[in-house]
Coordinates of C-alpha atoms and ligand atoms in Angstrom, one line a residue:
X287 CA -6.2 -17.3 -2.7
X288 CA -6.4 -16.8 1.1
X289 CA -6.5 -20.1 2.9
X290 CA -5.5 -19.6 6.6
X291 CA -6.0 -16.5 8.8
X292 CA -4.3 -16.0 12.1
X293 CA -5.3 -13.0 14.2
X294 CA -2.9 -12.0 17.0
X295 CA -3.4 -9.5 19.8
X296 CA 0.1 -8.2 19.6
X297 CA 3.1 -8.9 17.5
X298 CA 6.4 -7.3 16.6
X299 CA 5.5 -7.2 12.9
X300 CA 3.1 -9.4 10.9
X301 CA 5.6 -9.0 8.1
X302 CA 8.5 -10.5 10.1
X303 CA 6.3 -13.1 11.6
X304 CA 5.5 -14.4 8.1
X305 CA 9.1 -14.1 6.9
X306 CA 10.5 -16.0 9.8
X307 CA 8.1 -19.0 9.8
X308 CA 7.6 -21.5 7.0
X309 CA 3.9 -20.7 6.4
X310 CA 2.1 -22.0 3.3
X311 CA 1.1 -19.6 0.5
X312 CA -2.2 -18.0 1.2
X313 CA -1.5 -17.5 5.0
X314 CA -2.7 -14.2 6.4
X315 CA -1.4 -12.8 9.7
X316 CA -3.4 -10.0 11.3
X317 CA -2.6 -8.1 14.5
X318 CA -4.4 -5.7 16.8
X319 CA -1.2 -3.8 17.3
X320 CA 2.4 -4.1 16.3
X321 CA 5.4 -3.2 18.5
X322 CA 7.8 -3.0 15.6
X323 CA 5.7 -2.2 12.5
X324 CA 7.8 -1.3 9.6
X325 CA 7.5 0.5 6.3
X326 CA 9.8 0.6 3.3
X327 CA 13.5 1.1 3.8
X328 CA 13.3 0.0 7.4
X329 CA 11.1 3.0 8.4
X330 CA 8.7 2.7 11.3
X331 CA 5.0 2.1 10.7
X332 CA 3.0 3.4 13.7
X333 CA 0.7 0.5 14.6
X334 CA -1.3 1.4 17.7
X335 CA -4.7 -0.1 18.5
X336 CA -7.5 0.7 16.1
X337 CA -5.6 0.3 12.9
X338 CA -5.6 -2.7 10.6
X339 CA -2.3 -4.5 10.2
X340 CA -1.9 -7.6 8.2
X341 CA 0.5 -9.5 5.9
X342 CA 0.1 -12.4 3.5
X343 CA 2.3 -14.8 1.6
X344 CA 2.2 -15.5 -2.1
X345 CA 4.2 -17.8 -4.3
X346 CA 7.0 -15.9 -6.1
X347 CA 6.4 -18.1 -9.1
X348 CA 2.9 -16.8 -9.5
X349 CA 3.9 -13.2 -9.2
X350 CA 7.2 -12.7 -11.0
X351 CA 6.8 -9.0 -11.5
X352 CA 6.8 -7.6 -8.0
X353 CA 7.3 -3.9 -8.9
X354 CA 3.6 -3.7 -10.0
X355 CA 2.3 -5.6 -6.9
X356 CA 2.2 -2.6 -4.5
X357 CA 0.2 -0.6 -7.1
X358 CA -2.3 -3.5 -7.6
X359 CA -2.7 -4.0 -3.9
X360 CA -2.8 -0.2 -3.3
X361 CA -5.7 0.0 -5.8
X362 CA -7.6 -2.6 -3.8
X363 CA -7.0 -0.7 -0.5
X364 CA -8.1 2.6 -2.1
X365 CA -11.3 0.9 -3.5
X366 CA -12.1 -0.6 -0.1
X367 CA -11.8 2.8 1.5
X368 CA -13.9 4.4 -1.3
X369 CA -16.7 2.0 -0.4
X370 CA -16.7 3.7 3.0
X371 CA -17.3 7.0 1.3
X372 CA -13.8 8.4 1.0
X373 CA -12.1 10.1 -2.0
X374 CA -8.7 8.4 -2.2
X375 CA -5.5 8.9 -4.2
X376 CA -2.6 6.5 -4.9
X377 CA 0.8 7.9 -4.2
X378 CA 3.1 6.0 -6.4
X379 CA 4.4 3.4 -5.7
X380 CA 2.9 2.2 -2.4
X381 CA 0.7 4.6 -0.4
X382 CA -2.9 5.6 -0.3
X383 CA -3.7 9.2 0.5
X384 CA -6.9 11.0 1.6
X385 CA -7.2 14.8 1.9
X386 CA -3.4 15.1 1.3
X387 CA -2.5 12.7 4.1
X388 CA -1.5 9.1 4.3
X389 CA -4.2 6.6 5.3
X390 CA -2.5 3.4 4.2
X391 CA 0.8 1.9 3.1
X392 CA 1.7 -1.3 1.3
X393 CA 5.0 -3.1 1.7
X394 CA 6.1 -5.9 -0.7
X395 CA 9.1 -8.0 0.1
X396 CA 10.4 -10.8 -2.0
X397 CA 12.6 -13.8 -1.1
X398 CA 13.6 -16.7 -3.4
X399 CA 10.3 -18.4 -3.6
X400 CA 7.9 -16.2 -1.7
X401 CA 6.4 -12.7 -1.8
X402 CA 5.3 -11.2 1.4
X403 CA 2.8 -8.4 1.2
X404 CA 2.1 -6.2 4.2
X405 CA -0.7 -3.7 4.5
X406 CA -1.4 -1.1 7.2
X407 CA -4.7 0.9 7.1
X408 CA -5.5 3.6 9.5
X409 CA -9.1 2.8 10.5
X410 CA -10.2 3.7 14.0
X411 CA -7.2 5.5 15.5
X412 CA -8.3 8.7 17.2
X413 CA -4.8 10.3 16.9
X414 CA -1.2 9.6 15.9
X415 CA 2.1 10.4 17.6
X416 CA 3.5 13.9 17.1
X417 CA 6.0 12.9 14.4
X418 CA 3.2 12.0 11.9
X419 CA 0.2 13.7 13.2
X420 CA 0.2 16.3 10.4
X421 CA 0.9 13.7 7.6
X422 CA -1.3 10.7 8.8
X423 CA -5.0 10.4 8.8
X424 CA -7.5 7.6 9.8
X425 CA -11.0 6.8 8.5
X426 CA -12.4 7.6 12.0
X427 CA -10.9 11.1 11.8
X428 CA -12.8 11.7 8.7
X429 CA -16.1 10.0 9.3
X430 CA -16.4 10.2 13.1
X431 CA -17.6 6.6 13.2
X432 CA -15.7 3.3 13.8
X433 CA -15.6 0.7 11.2
X434 CA -15.6 -3.0 12.1
X435 CA -12.2 -4.3 11.3
X436 CA -13.3 -7.8 10.6
X437 CA -15.9 -6.5 8.1
X438 CA -13.3 -4.2 6.5
X439 CA -10.6 -6.9 6.3
X440 CA -12.9 -9.4 4.7
X441 CA -14.1 -6.9 2.2
X442 CA -10.5 -5.8 1.4
X443 CA -9.3 -9.5 1.1
X444 CA -12.0 -10.1 -1.4
X445 CA -11.0 -7.2 -3.5
X446 CA -7.3 -8.1 -3.3
X447 CA -8.1 -11.7 -4.2
X448 CA -10.1 -10.6 -7.3
X449 CA -7.3 -8.2 -8.4
X450 CA -4.5 -10.6 -7.9
X451 CA -6.2 -13.3 -10.0
X452 CA -6.8 -10.8 -12.7
X453 CA -3.2 -9.5 -12.5
X454 CA -1.8 -13.1 -12.6
X455 CA -3.9 -14.0 -15.6
X456 CA -4.0 -10.8 -17.7
X457 CA -1.1 -8.7 -16.4
X458 CA -0.9 -5.1 -15.4
X459 CA -1.8 -3.1 -18.5
X460 CA -5.2 -4.5 -19.3
X461 CA -7.0 -3.0 -16.4
X462 CA -4.8 -1.7 -13.6
X463 CA -2.9 1.0 -15.5
X464 CA -6.0 3.0 -16.3
X465 CA -7.6 2.5 -12.8
X466 CA -4.5 3.5 -11.0
X467 CA -3.9 6.5 -13.3
X468 CA -7.3 7.8 -12.4
X469 CA -6.3 8.0 -8.8
X470 CA -2.7 9.0 -9.1
X471 CA -1.7 11.6 -6.6
X472 CA 0.2 14.7 -8.0
X473 CA -0.9 14.0 -11.6
X474 CA -0.1 17.0 -13.8
X475 CA 2.0 18.6 -11.0
X476 CA 5.7 19.2 -10.8
X477 CA 7.3 16.5 -8.6
X478 CA 10.7 15.4 -7.5
X479 CA 11.5 11.7 -7.6
X480 CA 14.2 11.3 -5.0
X481 CA 16.7 8.4 -5.4
X482 CA 20.4 8.4 -5.9
X483 CA 19.9 11.0 -8.6
X484 CA 16.9 13.3 -7.9
X485 CA 14.8 14.0 -11.0
X486 CA 12.3 16.9 -11.4
X487 CA 9.4 16.8 -13.9
X488 CA 5.7 17.0 -14.5
X489 CA 4.0 13.8 -13.5
X490 CA 2.2 12.6 -16.6
X491 CA 1.0 9.1 -15.4
X492 CA 2.3 5.6 -15.5
X493 CA 3.1 3.3 -18.4
X494 CA 2.0 -0.2 -19.1
X495 CA 4.6 -1.6 -16.7
X496 CA 3.7 0.6 -13.8
X497 CA 6.7 2.9 -14.3
X498 CA 6.1 6.6 -13.5
X499 CA 6.4 8.9 -16.5
X500 CA 7.8 12.4 -15.9
X501 CA 8.2 15.2 -18.4
X502 CA 11.5 16.8 -17.6
X503 CA 13.5 19.7 -19.0
X504 CA 15.5 17.2 -21.1
X505 CA 12.6 15.0 -22.3
X506 CA 10.4 12.1 -21.1
X507 CA 11.7 10.0 -18.2
X508 CA 10.6 6.7 -16.9
X509 CA 11.1 6.0 -13.2
X510 CA 11.1 2.4 -12.1
X511 CA 9.8 1.4 -8.6
X512 CA 12.5 0.8 -6.1
X513 CA 13.7 3.0 -3.4
X514 CA 12.1 6.1 -4.7
X515 CA 10.3 8.8 -2.8
X516 CA 8.0 11.2 -4.6
X517 CA 7.4 14.7 -3.4
X518 CA 5.8 17.8 -4.8
X519 CA 8.5 20.2 -6.1
X520 CA 8.0 23.6 -4.7
Ligands
LIG890 P1 8.0 7.6 0.3 O1 7.0 6.5 0.0 O2 7.7 8.8 -0.4 O3 9.4 7.2 0.4 P2 7.1 7.7 3.0 O4 7.4 8.8 4.0 O5 5.6 7.5 2.7 O6 7.8 8.1 1.8 P3 7.3 4.9 3.5 O7 8.5 4.1 3.8 O8 6.4 4.5 2.4 O9 7.7 6.4 3.4 O10 6.4 4.9 4.8 C1 6.9 5.0 6.1 C2 6.6 6.4 6.7 O11 5.2 6.6 6.8 C3 7.2 6.7 8.0 O12 8.5 7.2 7.9 C4 6.2 7.7 8.6 O13 6.6 9.0 8.2 C5 4.9 7.4 7.9 N1 4.0 6.6 8.8 C6 4.4 5.7 9.8 N2 3.3 5.1 10.3 C7 2.2 5.7 9.7 C8 0.8 5.5 9.8 N3 0.3 4.6 10.7 N4 0.0 6.2 9.0 C9 0.5 7.1 8.1 N5 1.8 7.3 8.0 C10 2.7 6.6 8.7
LIG891 C1 4.9 1.9 3.8 O1 4.1 2.8 3.6 O2 6.1 2.1 3.9 C2 4.4 0.5 4.0 C3 3.8 0.3 5.4 C4 3.3 -1.1 5.6 C5 2.8 -1.4 7.0 C6 2.3 -2.8 7.1 S1 1.4 -3.0 8.6 C7 1.3 -4.8 8.4 C8 2.7 -5.1 7.9 N1 3.6 -5.3 9.0 C9 4.6 -4.4 9.0 O3 5.5 -4.4 9.9 N2 4.5 -3.6 7.9 C10 3.3 -3.9 7.1

């Protein structure tokens, strides 16, 4: 699935780099650091040296259902981190958490005929800027040892490749629903899904399409991916 890999020292964003050029499907851009790393809704993604930042391009025709993609890719990231000895959780729809803090994020953007997937994983950073220092965590901060980024990236790309093939051929519900539910952050807890209309309910799990299922005061509610932020309701 991954055919070309370009590793840059510094870039604005691997995501915009791929979006702006006409690179073939299967191209991967990696950068040591990003000056303008971005998350969902145009938020900033802190991308100092030590982290792993990469994006790749897929054919939109092969992946028509992009709301499940961040979950499938997020599962791969969480499994790669578990191979390093961590206990990880998936925060629906696009983040990976360890010890209640964010260790990785996935960004999926779709154009007419391409899907660009961007992944940021906090690996060897010693610290973060003040804004996120209480909510972000790196592998190094947990294990006290550096991980080789080339080794980690190739391992992660292998898992992503395997999952994307399975997803394309067999869909989401056969395998991913169950695996993701096992790792779902806030499962069984009262959460608030913040969008135009905030909804409060107990997080029960996800359905066969990857929608979040909440049990609210007025019944069961399915929440679609989109610009939704999930928080504990306290
Ligand atoms: P939600 O997904 O619930 O909307 P979020 O705060 O996780 O909320 P995202 O858009 O997924 O939002 O991610 C961007 C946010 O992640 C930033 O606003 C910042 O708070 C946080 N962040 C930025 N860089 C990093 C990083 N390297 N590691 C962990 N967290 C980061
Ligand atoms: C999020 O949690 O909102 C998603 C964060 C995605 C960050 C990655 S780092 C590589 C790629 N380039 C970017 O500018 N963003 C993504």
